[in-house]
JSON list of C-alpha atoms and ligand atoms in Angstrom, two decimals:
[
{"chain": "V", "resi": 16, "resn": "MET", "atom": "CA", "xyz": [0.00, 0.00, 0.00]},
{"chain": "V", "resi": 17, "resn": "ASN", "atom": "CA", "xyz": [1.18, 3.55, -0.74]},
{"chain": "V", "resi": 18, "resn": "LYS", "atom": "CA", "xyz": [2.49, 4.93, 2.54]},
{"chain": "V", "resi": 19, "resn": "THR", "atom": "CA", "xyz": [1.32, 8.54, 1.99]},
{"chain": "V", "resi": 20, "resn": "ILE", "atom": "CA", "xyz": [-2.28, 7.57, 1.18]},
{"chain": "V", "resi": 21, "resn": "ALA", "atom": "CA", "xyz": [-2.78, 4.99, 3.95]},
{"chain": "V", "resi": 22, "resn": "PRO", "atom": "CA", "xyz": [-3.18, 7.56, 6.82]},
{"chain": "V", "resi": 23, "resn": "LYS", "atom": "CA", "xyz": [-5.85, 9.42, 4.84]},
{"chain": "V", "resi": 24, "resn": "ILE", "atom": "CA", "xyz": [-7.82, 6.21, 4.31]},
{"chain": "V", "resi": 25, "resn": "LEU", "atom": "CA", "xyz": [-7.55, 5.42, 8.02]},
{"chain": "V", "resi": 26, "resn": "LEU", "atom": "CA", "xyz": [-8.82, 8.88, 8.97]},
{"chain": "V", "resi": 27, "resn": "THR", "atom": "CA", "xyz": [-11.75, 8.55, 6.57]},
{"chain": "V", "resi": 28, "resn": "LEU", "atom": "CA", "xyz": [-12.62, 5.16, 8.03]},
{"chain": "V", "resi": 29, "resn": "LEU", "atom": "CA", "xyz": [-12.41, 6.53, 11.58]},
{"chain": "V", "resi": 30, "resn": "ALA", "atom": "CA", "xyz": [-14.72, 9.41, 10.65]},
{"chain": "V", "resi": 31, "resn": "MET", "atom": "CA", "xyz": [-17.24, 6.98, 9.16]},
{"chain": "V", "resi": 32, "resn": "ILE", "atom": "CA", "xyz": [-17.16, 4.72, 12.22]},
{"chain": "V", "resi": 33, "resn": "LEU", "atom": "CA", "xyz": [-17.65, 7.73, 14.51]},
{"chain": "V", "resi": 34, "resn": "ALA", "atom": "CA", "xyz": [-20.62, 8.94, 12.44]},
{"chain": "V", "resi": 35, "resn": "LEU", "atom": "CA", "xyz": [-22.23, 5.48, 12.64]},
{"chain": "V", "resi": 36, "resn": "ALA", "atom": "CA", "xyz": [-21.66, 5.32, 16.40]},
{"chain": "V", "resi": 37, "resn": "LEU", "atom": "CA", "xyz": [-23.33, 8.72, 16.92]},
{"chain": "V", "resi": 38, "resn": "THR", "atom": "CA", "xyz": [-26.33, 7.67, 14.81]},
{"chain": "V", "resi": 39, "resn": "ALA", "atom": "CA", "xyz": [-26.69, 4.48, 16.83]},
{"chain": "V", "resi": 40, "resn": "CYS", "atom": "CA", "xyz": [-26.72, 6.43, 20.12]},
{"chain": "V", "resi": 41, "resn": "GLY", "atom": "CA", "xyz": [-29.58, 8.62, 18.89]},
{"chain": "V", "resi": 42, "resn": "THR", "atom": "CA", "xyz": [-31.85, 5.63, 18.35]},
{"chain": "V", "resi": 43, "resn": "SER", "atom": "CA", "xyz": [-31.35, 3.91, 21.70]},
{"chain": "V", "resi": 44, "resn": "GLY", "atom": "CA", "xyz": [-34.02, 4.00, 24.41]},
{"chain": "V", "resi": 45, "resn": "SER", "atom": "CA", "xyz": [-37.35, 5.50, 23.42]},
{"chain": "V", "resi": 46, "resn": "SER", "atom": "CA", "xyz": [-38.03, 6.52, 19.87]},
{"chain": "V", "resi": 47, "resn": "ALA", "atom": "CA", "xyz": [-40.57, 8.80, 18.23]},
{"chain": "V", "resi": 48, "resn": "ARG", "atom": "CA", "xyz": [-40.23, 6.64, 15.14]},
{"chain": "V", "resi": 49, "resn": "ILE", "atom": "CA", "xyz": [-41.35, 3.02, 15.20]},
{"chain": "V", "resi": 50, "resn": "ASN", "atom": "CA", "xyz": [-41.13, 0.40, 12.50]},
{"chain": "V", "resi": 51, "resn": "PHE", "atom": "CA", "xyz": [-42.90, -2.91, 12.79]},
{"chain": "V", "resi": 52, "resn": "LYS", "atom": "CA", "xyz": [-44.39, -5.71, 10.80]},
{"chain": "V", "resi": 53, "resn": "LEU", "atom": "CA", "xyz": [-47.71, -7.54, 11.01]},
{"chain": "V", "resi": 54, "resn": "THR", "atom": "CA", "xyz": [-47.95, -11.19, 10.09]},
{"chain": "V", "resi": 55, "resn": "ASP", "atom": "CA", "xyz": [-50.52, -13.96, 10.75]},
{"chain": "V", "resi": 56, "resn": "PHE", "atom": "CA", "xyz": [-50.44, -13.79, 13.79]},
{"chain": "V", "resi": 57, "resn": "ALA", "atom": "CA", "xyz": [-47.77, -11.59, 15.32]},
{"chain": "V", "resi": 58, "resn": "PHE", "atom": "CA", "xyz": [-46.36, -8.09, 15.69]},
{"chain": "V", "resi": 59, "resn": "THR", "atom": "CA", "xyz": [-42.61, -7.97, 15.03]},
{"chain": "V", "resi": 60, "resn": "PRO", "atom": "CA", "xyz": [-41.23, -6.54, 17.23]},
{"chain": "V", "resi": 61, "resn": "ASP", "atom": "CA", "xyz": [-43.97, -6.80, 19.86]},
{"chain": "V", "resi": 62, "resn": "GLN", "atom": "CA", "xyz": [-42.59, -4.20, 22.26]},
{"chain": "V", "resi": 63, "resn": "PHE", "atom": "CA", "xyz": [-42.01, -0.48, 21.65]},
{"chain": "V", "resi": 64, "resn": "THR", "atom": "CA", "xyz": [-40.73, 2.31, 23.86]},
{"chain": "V", "resi": 65, "resn": "ILE", "atom": "CA", "xyz": [-41.88, 5.84, 23.05]},
{"chain": "V", "resi": 66, "resn": "PRO", "atom": "CA", "xyz": [-41.58, 9.29, 24.68]},
{"chain": "V", "resi": 67, "resn": "ALA", "atom": "CA", "xyz": [-44.70, 10.53, 26.53]},
{"chain": "V", "resi": 68, "resn": "GLY", "atom": "CA", "xyz": [-46.83, 13.18, 24.83]},
{"chain": "V", "resi": 69, "resn": "LYS", "atom": "CA", "xyz": [-44.77, 13.27, 21.63]},
{"chain": "V", "resi": 70, "resn": "GLU", "atom": "CA", "xyz": [-45.92, 12.89, 18.06]},
{"chain": "V", "resi": 71, "resn": "ILE", "atom": "CA", "xyz": [-45.03, 9.31, 17.11]},
{"chain": "V", "resi": 72, "resn": "THR", "atom": "CA", "xyz": [-44.48, 8.18, 13.54]},
{"chain": "V", "resi": 73, "resn": "LEU", "atom": "CA", "xyz": [-45.32, 4.56, 12.88]},
{"chain": "V", "resi": 74, "resn": "HIS", "atom": "CA", "xyz": [-44.30, 2.66, 9.82]},
{"chain": "V", "resi": 75, "resn": "ILE", "atom": "CA", "xyz": [-46.32, -0.54, 9.58]},
{"chain": "V", "resi": 76, "resn": "THR", "atom": "CA", "xyz": [-45.88, -3.27, 7.00]},
{"chain": "V", "resi": 77, "resn": "HIS", "atom": "CA", "xyz": [-48.52, -5.98, 6.63]},
{"chain": "V", "resi": 78, "resn": "ASP", "atom": "CA", "xyz": [-46.89, -9.24, 5.51]},
{"chain": "V", "resi": 79, "resn": "GLY", "atom": "CA", "xyz": [-49.82, -11.47, 6.42]},
{"chain": "V", "resi": 80, "resn": "THR", "atom": "CA", "xyz": [-52.72, -12.88, 4.41]},
{"chain": "V", "resi": 81, "resn": "VAL", "atom": "CA", "xyz": [-55.73, -11.68, 6.43]},
{"chain": "V", "resi": 82, "resn": "ALA", "atom": "CA", "xyz": [-56.83, -8.24, 7.64]},
{"chain": "V", "resi": 83, "resn": "HIS", "atom": "CA", "xyz": [-55.43, -7.07, 10.96]},
{"chain": "V", "resi": 84, "resn": "ASN", "atom": "CA", "xyz": [-55.57, -3.98, 13.08]},
{"chain": "V", "resi": 85, "resn": "PHE", "atom": "CA", "xyz": [-53.27, -2.34, 15.57]},
{"chain": "V", "resi": 86, "resn": "ILE", "atom": "CA", "xyz": [-54.94, -1.21, 18.76]},
{"chain": "V", "resi": 87, "resn": "VAL", "atom": "CA", "xyz": [-53.37, 0.65, 21.66]},
{"chain": "V", "resi": 88, "resn": "MET", "atom": "CA", "xyz": [-55.45, 0.16, 24.82]},
{"chain": "V", "resi": 89, "resn": "LYS", "atom": "CA", "xyz": [-55.99, 3.02, 27.28]},
{"chain": "V", "resi": 90, "resn": "TYR", "atom": "CA", "xyz": [-53.75, 3.20, 30.32]},
{"chain": "V", "resi": 91, "resn": "GLY", "atom": "CA", "xyz": [-54.67, 0.67, 32.99]},
{"chain": "V", "resi": 92, "resn": "THR", "atom": "CA", "xyz": [-56.92, -1.40, 30.71]},
{"chain": "V", "resi": 93, "resn": "GLU", "atom": "CA", "xyz": [-56.31, -4.78, 29.10]},
{"chain": "V", "resi": 94, "resn": "ALA", "atom": "CA", "xyz": [-58.50, -6.88, 26.86]},
{"chain": "V", "resi": 95, "resn": "GLY", "atom": "CA", "xyz": [-58.01, -9.99, 28.98]},
{"chain": "V", "resi": 96, "resn": "GLU", "atom": "CA", "xyz": [-58.55, -13.42, 27.38]},
{"chain": "V", "resi": 97, "resn": "MET", "atom": "CA", "xyz": [-60.13, -11.98, 24.26]},
{"chain": "V", "resi": 98, "resn": "PHE", "atom": "CA", "xyz": [-60.90, -8.63, 22.67]},
{"chain": "V", "resi": 99, "resn": "ASP", "atom": "CA", "xyz": [-64.67, -8.11, 22.62]},
{"chain": "V", "resi": 100, "resn": "GLU", "atom": "CA", "xyz": [-67.23, -5.35, 22.30]},
{"chain": "V", "resi": 101, "resn": "ALA", "atom": "CA", "xyz": [-66.79, -4.20, 25.90]},
{"chain": "V", "resi": 102, "resn": "ASP", "atom": "CA", "xyz": [-63.09, -3.56, 25.23]},
{"chain": "V", "resi": 103, "resn": "GLY", "atom": "CA", "xyz": [-63.99, -1.17, 22.40]},
{"chain": "V", "resi": 104, "resn": "THR", "atom": "CA", "xyz": [-64.52, 1.68, 24.88]},
{"chain": "V", "resi": 105, "resn": "ASN", "atom": "CA", "xyz": [-60.94, 1.25, 26.13]},
{"chain": "V", "resi": 106, "resn": "ILE", "atom": "CA", "xyz": [-59.21, 1.92, 22.81]},
{"chain": "V", "resi": 107, "resn": "TYR", "atom": "CA", "xyz": [-56.69, 4.75, 22.90]},
{"chain": "V", "resi": 108, "resn": "TRP", "atom": "CA", "xyz": [-55.73, 4.56, 19.23]},
{"chain": "V", "resi": 109, "resn": "GLU", "atom": "CA", "xyz": [-56.25, 2.10, 16.39]},
{"chain": "V", "resi": 110, "resn": "MET", "atom": "CA", "xyz": [-55.66, 1.54, 12.73]},
{"chain": "V", "resi": 111, "resn": "ASP", "atom": "CA", "xyz": [-56.77, -1.11, 10.24]},
{"chain": "V", "resi": 112, "resn": "LEU", "atom": "CA", "xyz": [-54.48, -2.77, 7.75]},
{"chain": "V", "resi": 113, "resn": "GLN", "atom": "CA", "xyz": [-55.05, -4.99, 4.77]},
{"chain": "V", "resi": 114, "resn": "PRO", "atom": "CA", "xyz": [-52.61, -7.64, 3.45]},
{"chain": "V", "resi": 115, "resn": "GLY", "atom": "CA", "xyz": [-49.85, -5.95, 1.45]},
{"chain": "V", "resi": 116, "resn": "ASP", "atom": "CA", "xyz": [-50.28, -2.56, 3.12]},
{"chain": "V", "resi": 117, "resn": "SER", "atom": "CA", "xyz": [-47.23, -0.51, 3.97]},
{"chain": "V", "resi": 118, "resn": "LYS", "atom": "CA", "xyz": [-48.28, 2.63, 5.79]},
{"chain": "V", "resi": 119, "resn": "THR", "atom": "CA", "xyz": [-46.68, 5.52, 7.60]},
{"chain": "V", "resi": 120, "resn": "VAL", "atom": "CA", "xyz": [-49.02, 7.14, 10.10]},
{"chain": "V", "resi": 121, "resn": "SER", "atom": "CA", "xyz": [-48.68, 9.20, 13.24]},
{"chain": "V", "resi": 122, "resn": "PHE", "atom": "CA", "xyz": [-50.39, 9.54, 16.59]},
{"chain": "V", "resi": 123, "resn": "THR", "atom": "CA", "xyz": [-49.74, 11.41, 19.80]},
{"chain": "V", "resi": 124, "resn": "ALA", "atom": "CA", "xyz": [-48.22, 9.32, 22.57]},
{"chain": "V", "resi": 125, "resn": "PRO", "atom": "CA", "xyz": [-50.18, 9.27, 25.85]},
{"chain": "V", "resi": 126, "resn": "GLU", "atom": "CA", "xyz": [-48.99, 11.74, 28.54]},
{"chain": "V", "resi": 127, "resn": "GLN", "atom": "CA", "xyz": [-49.16, 9.08, 31.24]},
{"chain": "V", "resi": 128, "resn": "PRO", "atom": "CA", "xyz": [-45.92, 7.04, 31.47]},
{"chain": "V", "resi": 129, "resn": "GLY", "atom": "CA", "xyz": [-46.42, 3.31, 31.84]},
{"chain": "V", "resi": 130, "resn": "THR", "atom": "CA", "xyz": [-47.06, 0.12, 29.94]},
{"chain": "V", "resi": 131, "resn": "TYR", "atom": "CA", "xyz": [-49.95, -0.03, 27.50]},
{"chain": "V", "resi": 132, "resn": "GLN", "atom": "CA", "xyz": [-51.30, -3.19, 25.90]},
{"chain": "V", "resi": 133, "resn": "VAL", "atom": "CA", "xyz": [-51.27, -3.33, 22.10]},
{"chain": "V", "resi": 134, "resn": "LEU", "atom": "CA", "xyz": [-53.19, -5.99, 20.19]},
{"chain": "V", "resi": 135, "resn": "CYS", "atom": "CA", "xyz": [-55.10, -6.98, 17.10]},
{"chain": "V", "resi": 136, "resn": "GLY", "atom": "CA", "xyz": [-58.84, -6.77, 17.72]},
{"chain": "V", "resi": 137, "resn": "HIS", "atom": "CA", "xyz": [-59.97, -9.30, 15.10]},
{"chain": "V", "resi": 138, "resn": "ALA", "atom": "CA", "xyz": [-61.71, -12.33, 16.59]},
{"chain": "V", "resi": 139, "resn": "GLY", "atom": "CA", "xyz": [-59.18, -14.90, 17.73]},
{"chain": "V", "resi": 140, "resn": "HIS", "atom": "CA", "xyz": [-56.07, -12.91, 16.79]},
{"chain": "V", "resi": 141, "resn": "LEU", "atom": "CA", "xyz": [-55.17, -11.84, 20.32]},
{"chain": "V", "resi": 142, "resn": "GLN", "atom": "CA", "xyz": [-55.34, -15.49, 21.44]},
{"chain": "V", "resi": 143, "resn": "SER", "atom": "CA", "xyz": [-53.15, -16.44, 18.47]},
{"chain": "V", "resi": 144, "resn": "GLY", "atom": "CA", "xyz": [-50.38, -14.13, 19.64]},
{"chain": "V", "resi": 145, "resn": "MET", "atom": "CA", "xyz": [-51.15, -10.68, 18.24]},
{"chain": "V", "resi": 146, "resn": "VAL", "atom": "CA", "xyz": [-50.46, -8.89, 21.48]},
{"chain": "V", "resi": 147, "resn": "GLY", "atom": "CA", "xyz": [-47.60, -6.73, 22.71]},
{"chain": "V", "resi": 148, "resn": "LYS", "atom": "CA", "xyz": [-46.51, -3.82, 24.86]},
{"chain": "V", "resi": 149, "resn": "LEU", "atom": "CA", "xyz": [-46.18, -0.11, 24.29]},
{"chain": "V", "resi": 150, "resn": "ILE", "atom": "CA", "xyz": [-43.96, 1.44, 26.95]},
{"chain": "V", "resi": 151, "resn": "VAL", "atom": "CA", "xyz": [-44.35, 5.18, 27.44]},
{"chain": "V", "resi": 152, "resn": "VAL", "atom": "CA", "xyz": [-41.49, 6.95, 29.19]},
{"chain": "V", "resi": 153, "resn": "ASP", "atom": "CA", "xyz": [-41.04, 10.48, 30.49]},
{"chain": "V", "resi": 154, "resn": "GLN", "atom": "CA", "xyz": [-38.54, 12.48, 28.44]},
{"chain": "V", "resi": 155, "resn": "GLN", "atom": "CA", "xyz": [-36.77, 15.54, 29.73]},
{"chain": "X", "resi": 14, "resn": "CU", "atom": "CU1", "xyz": [-55.02, -9.72, 13.42]}
]
């Protein structure tokens, strides 16, 4: 290797590594941007951590074969064994997705920090594994 060029290449590589490291730090902990995938019958990932009260951008891809929805339950409520009509009054936010959908939407995170249940409200889907957690944390 040419001895005068090698240090320049090393410096460039170091700068790139540093830039990547800084980007990685910015995405740790809670995030106002969430990406996840729906399949039959799961959310991947099934746990999200978001900052309280902030505008959250969700990017959802539907890789399954049947319609699903994404429901965030109100604080302190859970659907229990199955999601039924009575649970409808406890919905904080929801959206419907069809197979093949790839959508970017936004909603405002709850002000109350804590763990919120997320699930698919279609009959039988919660029992099949379409359930997860939304963790809301206080941000200074
Ligand atoms: Cu579903």
